[in-house]
Amino acid sequence: MEKLSITSHNGIATVTINNPPVNVLTIDLINEINEFVLSLKDNRDTKVVVFKSLHESFFLAHLDLNVINGTQGGQAASIEFNHMIENIKAMKQVSVAVVDGVARGGGDEFVMACDLAYGTENAAFAQPEIHVNIPTGGQGAVQYARKMGKSKALQALLLGNDFTAKEAENLNIITKFIPKAELDTFLNMTLGVISGLEVRDIMMYKEIIDTSIKDERAGAEIELRYFLERAKEQKTASIIAAFLKYGGQTEREAKDMPGIFADTTTELSK
């Protein structure tokens, strides 16, 4: 791939985006992202996909303005951009946007399509489409409404102004603001835990959460179904036995739950 550099280590795939001069979402970049995301459909070894940028100032600038027109090619490219957003949202793996630059328009929509998103003091997020006479085209308004509520979403979309990472965290555009100096340590710890899970664990919670956001009762039904199914597994019985052996349901839980889990993992790996 020409615009994506991909490395994999311990269940984590890191995708570095490089589309000079300013990481615009051109149709070529959109096609490469779609190709990569779809290639993971049956991949059970990759648990986490991290999207980063090689550009010093931009994560993703926005959708290529040259395709925003009434031509057949422009309309097709815009639809492919929308497919890319849906493909990211549908990933079995945990998708993570690590934003150390500007993410406006389609770039902001890309960030919100990911499951987790972290921004540094260098990050900026915005949906400024109204100023070029169009609405958001990659679910930006939809996600702002769901994340912010009516009045804050309407203000943000009508103004099109930038949000810092701290503001974006407060508005639920991203998961968390992380100072750049702390970013690598935070990611290694957080993603290291997630990458130790199975893809089926990730898919389970994605389904429960996605369903619950739409319908609380339906989410509760799916959660109970998974609970009863997992309760019958030998893996569950083995973990619980080891957990109890090393102090589960005793005073040790109050001060050393991580230690109990660590001892449980060691026991099961013998």
PDB file of C-alpha atoms in Angstrom:
ATOM      1  CA  MET A   1       0.000   0.000   0.000  1.00  0.00           C
ATOM      2  CA  GLU A   2       1.282   3.446  -0.938  1.00  0.00           C
ATOM      3  CA  LYS A   3      -0.406   5.677   1.616  1.00  0.00           C
ATOM      4  CA  LEU A   4      -0.602   3.294   4.583  1.00  0.00           C
ATOM      5  CA  SER A   5       2.314   1.797   6.470  1.00  0.00           C
ATOM      6  CA  ILE A   6       1.206  -1.235   8.496  1.00  0.00           C
ATOM      7  CA  THR A   7       3.077  -3.064  11.241  1.00  0.00           C
ATOM      8  CA  SER A   8       1.833  -5.799  13.584  1.00  0.00           C
ATOM      9  CA  HIS A   9       3.069  -6.858  17.009  1.00  0.00           C
ATOM     10  CA  ASN A  10       1.434  -8.894  19.782  1.00  0.00           C
ATOM     11  CA  GLY A  11      -2.080  -8.636  18.353  1.00  0.00           C
ATOM     12  CA  ILE A  12      -1.850  -4.891  17.642  1.00  0.00           C
ATOM     13  CA  ALA A  13      -1.748  -3.592  14.059  1.00  0.00           C
ATOM     14  CA  THR A  14      -0.493  -0.027  13.703  1.00  0.00           C
ATOM     15  CA  VAL A  15      -1.594   1.819  10.572  1.00  0.00           C
ATOM     16  CA  THR A  16       0.340   5.001   9.825  1.00  0.00           C
ATOM     17  CA  ILE A  17      -1.336   7.312   7.321  1.00  0.00           C
ATOM     18  CA  ASN A  18       0.827   9.333   4.933  1.00  0.00           C
ATOM     19  CA  ASN A  19      -0.946  11.155   2.112  1.00  0.00           C
ATOM     20  CA  PRO A  20       1.012  14.359   1.358  1.00  0.00           C
ATOM     21  CA  PRO A  21       0.744  17.233   1.421  1.00  0.00           C
ATOM     22  CA  VAL A  22      -1.838  17.417   4.235  1.00  0.00           C
ATOM     23  CA  ASN A  23      -3.408  13.943   4.626  1.00  0.00           C
ATOM     24  CA  VAL A  24      -6.581  14.753   2.725  1.00  0.00           C
ATOM     25  CA  LEU A  25      -9.023  11.854   2.390  1.00  0.00           C
ATOM     26  CA  THR A  26      -8.592  11.335  -1.354  1.00  0.00           C
ATOM     27  CA  ILE A  27     -10.318   8.466  -3.141  1.00  0.00           C
ATOM     28  CA  ASP A  28      -6.988   6.597  -3.344  1.00  0.00           C
ATOM     29  CA  LEU A  29      -6.527   6.831   0.434  1.00  0.00           C
ATOM     30  CA  ILE A  30     -10.162   5.865   1.061  1.00  0.00           C
ATOM     31  CA  ASN A  31      -9.746   2.804  -1.172  1.00  0.00           C
ATOM     32  CA  GLU A  32      -6.580   1.750   0.662  1.00  0.00           C
ATOM     33  CA  ILE A  33      -8.243   2.103   4.060  1.00  0.00           C
ATOM     34  CA  ASN A  34     -11.268   0.127   2.873  1.00  0.00           C
ATOM     35  CA  GLU A  35      -9.044  -2.612   1.453  1.00  0.00           C
ATOM     36  CA  PHE A  36      -7.093  -2.938   4.692  1.00  0.00           C
ATOM     37  CA  VAL A  37     -10.132  -2.858   6.993  1.00  0.00           C
ATOM     38  CA  LEU A  38     -11.981  -5.461   4.920  1.00  0.00           C
ATOM     39  CA  SER A  39      -8.878  -7.701   4.911  1.00  0.00           C
ATOM     40  CA  LEU A  40      -9.259  -8.096   8.694  1.00  0.00           C
ATOM     41  CA  LYS A  41     -12.727  -9.639   8.470  1.00  0.00           C
ATOM     42  CA  ASP A  42     -11.588 -13.189   9.284  1.00  0.00           C
ATOM     43  CA  ASN A  43      -8.438 -12.238  11.194  1.00  0.00           C
ATOM     44  CA  ARG A  44      -8.494 -13.572  14.762  1.00  0.00           C
ATOM     45  CA  ASP A  45      -4.859 -12.784  15.564  1.00  0.00           C
ATOM     46  CA  THR A  46      -5.260  -9.020  15.324  1.00  0.00           C
ATOM     47  CA  LYS A  47      -7.214  -7.660  18.285  1.00  0.00           C
ATOM     48  CA  VAL A  48      -6.488  -3.929  18.039  1.00  0.00           C
ATOM     49  CA  VAL A  49      -5.974  -1.608  15.056  1.00  0.00           C
ATOM     50  CA  VAL A  50      -4.309   1.732  15.791  1.00  0.00           C
ATOM     51  CA  PHE A  51      -4.591   4.540  13.240  1.00  0.00           C
ATOM     52  CA  LYS A  52      -1.880   7.219  13.407  1.00  0.00           C
ATOM     53  CA  SER A  53      -0.538   9.922  11.107  1.00  0.00           C
ATOM     54  CA  LEU A  54       2.958  10.543   9.823  1.00  0.00           C
ATOM     55  CA  HIS A  55       2.123  14.228   9.206  1.00  0.00           C
ATOM     56  CA  GLU A  56       3.377  16.704  11.802  1.00  0.00           C
ATOM     57  CA  SER A  57       0.267  18.914  11.723  1.00  0.00           C
ATOM     58  CA  PHE A  58      -2.601  16.798  10.388  1.00  0.00           C
ATOM     59  CA  PHE A  59      -4.198  13.527  11.469  1.00  0.00           C
ATOM     60  CA  LEU A  60      -6.652  13.660   8.551  1.00  0.00           C
ATOM     61  CA  ALA A  61      -7.495  17.061   7.101  1.00  0.00           C
ATOM     62  CA  HIS A  62     -10.952  16.291   5.609  1.00  0.00           C
ATOM     63  CA  LEU A  63     -12.578  14.680   2.579  1.00  0.00           C
ATOM     64  CA  ASP A  64     -10.981  15.805  -0.695  1.00  0.00           C
ATOM     65  CA  LEU A  65     -12.893  18.931  -1.732  1.00  0.00           C
ATOM     66  CA  ASN A  66     -12.342  18.007  -5.381  1.00  0.00           C
ATOM     67  CA  VAL A  67     -14.850  15.147  -5.090  1.00  0.00           C
ATOM     68  CA  ILE A  68     -17.599  17.276  -3.532  1.00  0.00           C
ATOM     69  CA  ASN A  69     -19.537  18.004  -6.699  1.00  0.00           C
ATOM     70  CA  GLY A  70     -22.364  16.737  -8.866  1.00  0.00           C
ATOM     71  CA  THR A  71     -20.261  14.608 -11.196  1.00  0.00           C
ATOM     72  CA  GLN A  72     -20.681  10.850 -11.305  1.00  0.00           C
ATOM     73  CA  GLY A  73     -17.093  10.342 -10.125  1.00  0.00           C
ATOM     74  CA  GLY A  74     -17.439  12.838  -7.301  1.00  0.00           C
ATOM     75  CA  GLN A  75     -20.680  11.297  -6.088  1.00  0.00           C
ATOM     76  CA  ALA A  76     -19.153   7.807  -6.235  1.00  0.00           C
ATOM     77  CA  ALA A  77     -16.108   8.925  -4.228  1.00  0.00           C
ATOM     78  CA  SER A  78     -18.336  10.499  -1.581  1.00  0.00           C
ATOM     79  CA  ILE A  79     -20.299   7.265  -1.291  1.00  0.00           C
ATOM     80  CA  GLU A  80     -17.059   5.283  -0.929  1.00  0.00           C
ATOM     81  CA  PHE A  81     -16.072   7.631   1.896  1.00  0.00           C
ATOM     82  CA  ASN A  82     -19.360   6.780   3.596  1.00  0.00           C
ATOM     83  CA  HIS A  83     -18.658   3.066   3.075  1.00  0.00           C
ATOM     84  CA  MET A  84     -15.267   3.560   4.739  1.00  0.00           C
ATOM     85  CA  ILE A  85     -16.935   5.023   7.838  1.00  0.00           C
ATOM     86  CA  GLU A  86     -19.326   2.060   7.989  1.00  0.00           C
ATOM     87  CA  ASN A  87     -16.503  -0.440   7.444  1.00  0.00           C
ATOM     88  CA  ILE A  88     -14.517   1.000  10.349  1.00  0.00           C
ATOM     89  CA  LYS A  89     -17.566   0.891  12.611  1.00  0.00           C
ATOM     90  CA  ALA A  90     -18.199  -2.737  11.639  1.00  0.00           C
ATOM     91  CA  MET A  91     -14.691  -4.001  12.438  1.00  0.00           C
ATOM     92  CA  LYS A  92     -14.449  -7.015  14.755  1.00  0.00           C
ATOM     93  CA  GLN A  93     -11.236  -5.605  16.199  1.00  0.00           C
ATOM     94  CA  VAL A  94     -10.996  -2.572  18.482  1.00  0.00           C
ATOM     95  CA  SER A  95     -10.223   0.443  16.277  1.00  0.00           C
ATOM     96  CA  VAL A  96      -8.207   3.241  17.864  1.00  0.00           C
ATOM     97  CA  ALA A  97      -7.529   6.747  16.536  1.00  0.00           C
ATOM     98  CA  VAL A  98      -4.410   8.381  17.981  1.00  0.00           C
ATOM     99  CA  VAL A  99      -4.686  12.052  17.069  1.00  0.00           C
ATOM    100  CA  ASP A 100      -1.683  14.351  17.379  1.00  0.00           C
ATOM    101  CA  GLY A 101      -2.817  16.910  14.808  1.00  0.00           C
ATOM    102  CA  VAL A 102      -5.834  18.372  13.059  1.00  0.00           C
ATOM    103  CA  ALA A 103      -8.921  16.242  12.323  1.00  0.00           C
ATOM    104  CA  ARG A 104     -11.661  18.271  10.662  1.00  0.00           C
ATOM    105  CA  GLY A 105     -14.652  17.249   8.577  1.00  0.00           C
ATOM    106  CA  GLY A 106     -14.067  13.730   7.284  1.00  0.00           C
ATOM    107  CA  GLY A 107     -11.047  13.464   9.559  1.00  0.00           C
ATOM    108  CA  ASP A 108     -13.225  14.117  12.605  1.00  0.00           C
ATOM    109  CA  GLU A 109     -15.790  11.639  11.282  1.00  0.00           C
ATOM    110  CA  PHE A 110     -13.036   9.033  10.858  1.00  0.00           C
ATOM    111  CA  VAL A 111     -12.047   9.572  14.501  1.00  0.00           C
ATOM    112  CA  MET A 112     -15.643   9.149  15.713  1.00  0.00           C
ATOM    113  CA  ALA A 113     -16.053   5.976  13.634  1.00  0.00           C
ATOM    114  CA  CYS A 114     -13.261   4.369  15.670  1.00  0.00           C
ATOM    115  CA  ASP A 115     -14.101   2.574  18.907  1.00  0.00           C
ATOM    116  CA  LEU A 116     -11.529   4.484  20.948  1.00  0.00           C
ATOM    117  CA  ALA A 117      -9.904   7.842  20.240  1.00  0.00           C
ATOM    118  CA  TYR A 118      -7.152   9.698  22.045  1.00  0.00           C
ATOM    119  CA  GLY A 119      -6.006  13.248  21.375  1.00  0.00           C
ATOM    120  CA  THR A 120      -2.964  15.235  22.453  1.00  0.00           C
ATOM    121  CA  GLU A 121      -2.475  18.941  23.076  1.00  0.00           C
ATOM    122  CA  ASN A 122      -1.686  19.233  19.339  1.00  0.00           C
ATOM    123  CA  ALA A 123      -5.058  17.856  18.249  1.00  0.00           C
ATOM    124  CA  ALA A 124      -8.048  19.798  16.906  1.00  0.00           C
ATOM    125  CA  PHE A 125     -11.492  18.493  15.966  1.00  0.00           C
ATOM    126  CA  ALA A 126     -14.254  20.176  13.964  1.00  0.00           C
ATOM    127  CA  GLN A 127     -17.127  19.774  11.515  1.00  0.00           C
ATOM    128  CA  PRO A 128     -16.916  22.988   9.440  1.00  0.00           C
ATOM    129  CA  GLU A 129     -18.884  21.753   6.412  1.00  0.00           C
ATOM    130  CA  ILE A 130     -21.619  24.399   6.708  1.00  0.00           C
ATOM    131  CA  HIS A 131     -19.100  26.987   5.513  1.00  0.00           C
ATOM    132  CA  VAL A 132     -18.758  25.224   2.143  1.00  0.00           C
ATOM    133  CA  ASN A 133     -22.544  24.904   1.766  1.00  0.00           C
ATOM    134  CA  ILE A 134     -22.882  21.209   2.657  1.00  0.00           C
ATOM    135  CA  PRO A 135     -23.854  19.169   5.713  1.00  0.00           C
ATOM    136  CA  THR A 136     -21.552  16.570   7.185  1.00  0.00           C
ATOM    137  CA  GLY A 137     -21.220  13.563   4.864  1.00  0.00           C
ATOM    138  CA  GLY A 138     -19.736  10.835   7.051  1.00  0.00           C
ATOM    139  CA  GLN A 139     -22.198  10.802   9.957  1.00  0.00           C
ATOM    140  CA  GLY A 140     -20.638  13.805  11.677  1.00  0.00           C
ATOM    141  CA  ALA A 141     -23.971  15.422  12.533  1.00  0.00           C
ATOM    142  CA  VAL A 142     -25.420  12.051  13.507  1.00  0.00           C
ATOM    143  CA  GLN A 143     -22.563  11.360  15.902  1.00  0.00           C
ATOM    144  CA  TYR A 144     -22.531  14.891  17.329  1.00  0.00           C
ATOM    145  CA  ALA A 145     -26.260  14.586  18.067  1.00  0.00           C
ATOM    146  CA  ARG A 146     -25.789  11.207  19.767  1.00  0.00           C
ATOM    147  CA  LYS A 147     -22.722  12.269  21.728  1.00  0.00           C
ATOM    148  CA  MET A 148     -23.628  15.860  22.680  1.00  0.00           C
ATOM    149  CA  GLY A 149     -27.391  16.207  22.610  1.00  0.00           C
ATOM    150  CA  LYS A 150     -29.433  18.667  20.569  1.00  0.00           C
ATOM    151  CA  SER A 151     -28.256  22.119  21.625  1.00  0.00           C
ATOM    152  CA  LYS A 152     -24.506  21.471  21.824  1.00  0.00           C
ATOM    153  CA  ALA A 153     -24.544  19.537  18.548  1.00  0.00           C
ATOM    154  CA  LEU A 154     -26.501  22.265  16.765  1.00  0.00           C
ATOM    155  CA  GLN A 155     -24.145  24.977  18.017  1.00  0.00           C
ATOM    156  CA  ALA A 156     -21.046  22.998  17.016  1.00  0.00           C
ATOM    157  CA  LEU A 157     -22.371  22.250  13.528  1.00  0.00           C
ATOM    158  CA  LEU A 158     -23.605  25.780  12.822  1.00  0.00           C
ATOM    159  CA  LEU A 159     -20.362  27.370  14.015  1.00  0.00           C
ATOM    160  CA  GLY A 160     -17.972  24.723  12.663  1.00  0.00           C
ATOM    161  CA  ASN A 161     -15.344  25.794  15.190  1.00  0.00           C
ATOM    162  CA  ASP A 162     -12.370  23.768  16.436  1.00  0.00           C
ATOM    163  CA  PHE A 163     -12.384  21.828  19.690  1.00  0.00           C
ATOM    164  CA  THR A 164      -9.225  21.035  21.615  1.00  0.00           C
ATOM    165  CA  ALA A 165      -8.680  17.453  22.786  1.00  0.00           C
ATOM    166  CA  LYS A 166      -9.768  18.415  26.310  1.00  0.00           C
ATOM    167  CA  GLU A 167     -12.963  19.961  24.932  1.00  0.00           C
ATOM    168  CA  ALA A 168     -13.467  16.973  22.621  1.00  0.00           C
ATOM    169  CA  GLU A 169     -13.182  14.597  25.588  1.00  0.00           C
ATOM    170  CA  ASN A 170     -15.818  16.565  27.500  1.00  0.00           C
ATOM    171  CA  LEU A 171     -18.118  16.441  24.457  1.00  0.00           C
ATOM    172  CA  ASN A 172     -17.512  12.687  23.909  1.00  0.00           C
ATOM    173  CA  ILE A 173     -15.955  13.263  20.473  1.00  0.00           C
ATOM    174  CA  ILE A 174     -12.907  11.354  21.743  1.00  0.00           C
ATOM    175  CA  THR A 175     -12.375   8.921  24.592  1.00  0.00           C
ATOM    176  CA  LYS A 176      -9.646  10.793  26.424  1.00  0.00           C
ATOM    177  CA  PHE A 177      -7.143  13.632  26.252  1.00  0.00           C
ATOM    178  CA  ILE A 178      -3.591  12.330  26.743  1.00  0.00           C
ATOM    179  CA  PRO A 179      -0.568  14.663  26.890  1.00  0.00           C
ATOM    180  CA  LYS A 180       1.841  13.708  24.120  1.00  0.00           C
ATOM    181  CA  ALA A 181       4.639  13.015  26.611  1.00  0.00           C
ATOM    182  CA  GLU A 182       2.453  10.353  28.272  1.00  0.00           C
ATOM    183  CA  LEU A 183       0.926   8.888  25.117  1.00  0.00           C
ATOM    184  CA  ASP A 184       3.219   5.909  24.482  1.00  0.00           C
ATOM    185  CA  THR A 185       3.076   4.727  28.098  1.00  0.00           C
ATOM    186  CA  PHE A 186      -0.705   5.068  28.181  1.00  0.00           C
ATOM    187  CA  LEU A 187      -1.209   3.222  24.894  1.00  0.00           C
ATOM    188  CA  ASN A 188       1.166   0.401  25.818  1.00  0.00           C
ATOM    189  CA  MET A 189      -0.692  -0.197  29.063  1.00  0.00           C
ATOM    190  CA  THR A 190      -4.248   0.191  27.757  1.00  0.00           C
ATOM    191  CA  LEU A 191      -3.884  -1.575  24.425  1.00  0.00           C
ATOM    192  CA  GLY A 192      -1.681  -4.256  25.960  1.00  0.00           C
ATOM    193  CA  VAL A 193      -4.610  -5.338  28.126  1.00  0.00           C
ATOM    194  CA  ILE A 194      -7.091  -5.321  25.231  1.00  0.00           C
ATOM    195  CA  SER A 195      -4.750  -7.196  22.878  1.00  0.00           C
ATOM    196  CA  GLY A 196      -4.611 -10.038  25.412  1.00  0.00           C
ATOM    197  CA  LEU A 197      -8.310 -10.727  24.895  1.00  0.00           C
ATOM    198  CA  GLU A 198      -9.896 -12.852  22.183  1.00  0.00           C
ATOM    199  CA  VAL A 199     -11.614 -11.255  19.198  1.00  0.00           C
ATOM    200  CA  ARG A 200     -14.850 -12.918  20.341  1.00  0.00           C
ATOM    201  CA  ASP A 201     -14.607 -10.981  23.634  1.00  0.00           C
ATOM    202  CA  ILE A 202     -14.361  -7.720  21.730  1.00  0.00           C
ATOM    203  CA  MET A 203     -17.214  -8.639  19.397  1.00  0.00           C
ATOM    204  CA  MET A 204     -19.384  -9.643  22.378  1.00  0.00           C
ATOM    205  CA  TYR A 205     -19.116  -6.296  24.099  1.00  0.00           C
ATOM    206  CA  LYS A 206     -19.432  -4.366  20.845  1.00  0.00           C
ATOM    207  CA  GLU A 207     -22.732  -6.111  20.159  1.00  0.00           C
ATOM    208  CA  ILE A 208     -24.055  -5.532  23.672  1.00  0.00           C
ATOM    209  CA  ILE A 209     -23.101  -1.845  23.657  1.00  0.00           C
ATOM    210  CA  ASP A 210     -24.288  -1.092  20.114  1.00  0.00           C
ATOM    211  CA  THR A 211     -27.626  -2.774  20.772  1.00  0.00           C
ATOM    212  CA  SER A 212     -28.072  -1.123  24.177  1.00  0.00           C
ATOM    213  CA  ILE A 213     -27.564   2.363  22.725  1.00  0.00           C
ATOM    214  CA  LYS A 214     -30.480   1.714  20.360  1.00  0.00           C
ATOM    215  CA  ASP A 215     -32.692  -0.348  22.677  1.00  0.00           C
ATOM    216  CA  GLU A 216     -32.029  -0.915  26.383  1.00  0.00           C
ATOM    217  CA  ARG A 217     -34.277  -3.962  26.672  1.00  0.00           C
ATOM    218  CA  ALA A 218     -32.784  -5.639  23.593  1.00  0.00           C
ATOM    219  CA  GLY A 219     -29.302  -4.962  24.935  1.00  0.00           C
ATOM    220  CA  ALA A 220     -30.198  -6.563  28.256  1.00  0.00           C
ATOM    221  CA  GLU A 221     -31.494  -9.654  26.466  1.00  0.00           C
ATOM    222  CA  ILE A 222     -28.282 -10.049  24.446  1.00  0.00           C
ATOM    223  CA  GLU A 223     -26.160  -9.511  27.565  1.00  0.00           C
ATOM    224  CA  LEU A 224     -28.030 -12.265  29.443  1.00  0.00           C
ATOM    225  CA  ARG A 225     -27.713 -14.626  26.493  1.00  0.00           C
ATOM    226  CA  TYR A 226     -23.945 -14.155  26.390  1.00  0.00           C
ATOM    227  CA  PHE A 227     -23.717 -14.499  30.184  1.00  0.00           C
ATOM    228  CA  LEU A 228     -25.541 -17.828  30.256  1.00  0.00           C
ATOM    229  CA  GLU A 229     -23.562 -19.168  27.279  1.00  0.00           C
ATOM    230  CA  ARG A 230     -20.190 -18.200  28.750  1.00  0.00           C
ATOM    231  CA  ALA A 231     -21.137 -19.540  32.194  1.00  0.00           C
ATOM    232  CA  LYS A 232     -21.304 -23.038  30.677  1.00  0.00           C
ATOM    233  CA  GLU A 233     -17.803 -22.928  29.174  1.00  0.00           C
ATOM    234  CA  GLN A 234     -14.946 -24.959  30.656  1.00  0.00           C
ATOM    235  CA  LYS A 235     -12.710 -21.899  30.261  1.00  0.00           C
ATOM    236  CA  THR A 236     -14.958 -19.993  32.666  1.00  0.00           C
ATOM    237  CA  ALA A 237     -14.920 -22.799  35.219  1.00  0.00           C
ATOM    238  CA  SER A 238     -11.116 -23.050  35.109  1.00  0.00           C
ATOM    239  CA  ILE A 239     -10.653 -19.302  35.580  1.00  0.00           C
ATOM    240  CA  ILE A 240     -13.094 -19.142  38.488  1.00  0.00           C
ATOM    241  CA  ALA A 241     -11.436 -22.109  40.229  1.00  0.00           C
ATOM    242  CA  ALA A 242      -7.998 -20.498  39.984  1.00  0.00           C
ATOM    243  CA  PHE A 243      -9.364 -17.110  40.998  1.00  0.00           C
ATOM    244  CA  LEU A 244     -10.866 -18.572  44.191  1.00  0.00           C
ATOM    245  CA  LYS A 245      -7.655 -20.490  44.883  1.00  0.00           C
ATOM    246  CA  TYR A 246      -5.614 -17.286  44.947  1.00  0.00           C
ATOM    247  CA  GLY A 247      -7.864 -15.211  47.169  1.00  0.00           C
ATOM    248  CA  GLY A 248     -10.991 -14.442  45.203  1.00  0.00           C
ATOM    249  CA  GLN A 249     -13.923 -13.652  47.511  1.00  0.00           C
ATOM    250  CA  THR A 250     -11.527 -13.022  50.417  1.00  0.00           C
ATOM    251  CA  GLU A 251      -9.973  -9.902  51.959  1.00  0.00           C
ATOM    252  CA  ARG A 252      -7.253 -10.003  49.271  1.00  0.00           C
ATOM    253  CA  GLU A 253      -9.761  -8.636  46.770  1.00  0.00           C
ATOM    254  CA  ALA A 254      -9.954  -5.324  48.660  1.00  0.00           C
ATOM    255  CA  LYS A 255      -6.310  -4.401  48.100  1.00  0.00           C
ATOM    256  CA  ASP A 256      -4.920  -6.707  45.412  1.00  0.00           C
ATOM    257  CA  MET A 257      -7.455  -7.645  42.743  1.00  0.00           C
ATOM    258  CA  PRO A 258      -4.801  -7.221  39.989  1.00  0.00           C
ATOM    259  CA  GLY A 259      -2.542  -9.628  41.911  1.00  0.00           C
ATOM    260  CA  ILE A 260      -5.279 -12.247  42.083  1.00  0.00           C
ATOM    261  CA  PHE A 261      -5.835 -11.977  38.340  1.00  0.00           C
ATOM    262  CA  ALA A 262      -2.075 -12.182  37.721  1.00  0.00           C
ATOM    263  CA  ASP A 263      -1.792 -15.331  39.858  1.00  0.00           C
ATOM    264  CA  THR A 264      -4.834 -16.768  38.088  1.00  0.00           C
ATOM    265  CA  THR A 265      -3.242 -16.164  34.692  1.00  0.00           C
ATOM    266  CA  THR A 266       0.021 -17.790  35.816  1.00  0.00           C
ATOM    267  CA  GLU A 267      -1.855 -20.832  37.143  1.00  0.00           C
ATOM    268  CA  LEU A 268      -3.779 -21.304  33.897  1.00  0.00           C
ATOM    269  CA  SER A 269      -0.653 -20.961  31.750  1.00  0.00           C
ATOM    270  CA  LYS A 270       1.098 -23.891  33.464  1.00  0.00           C
TER     271      LYS A 270
END
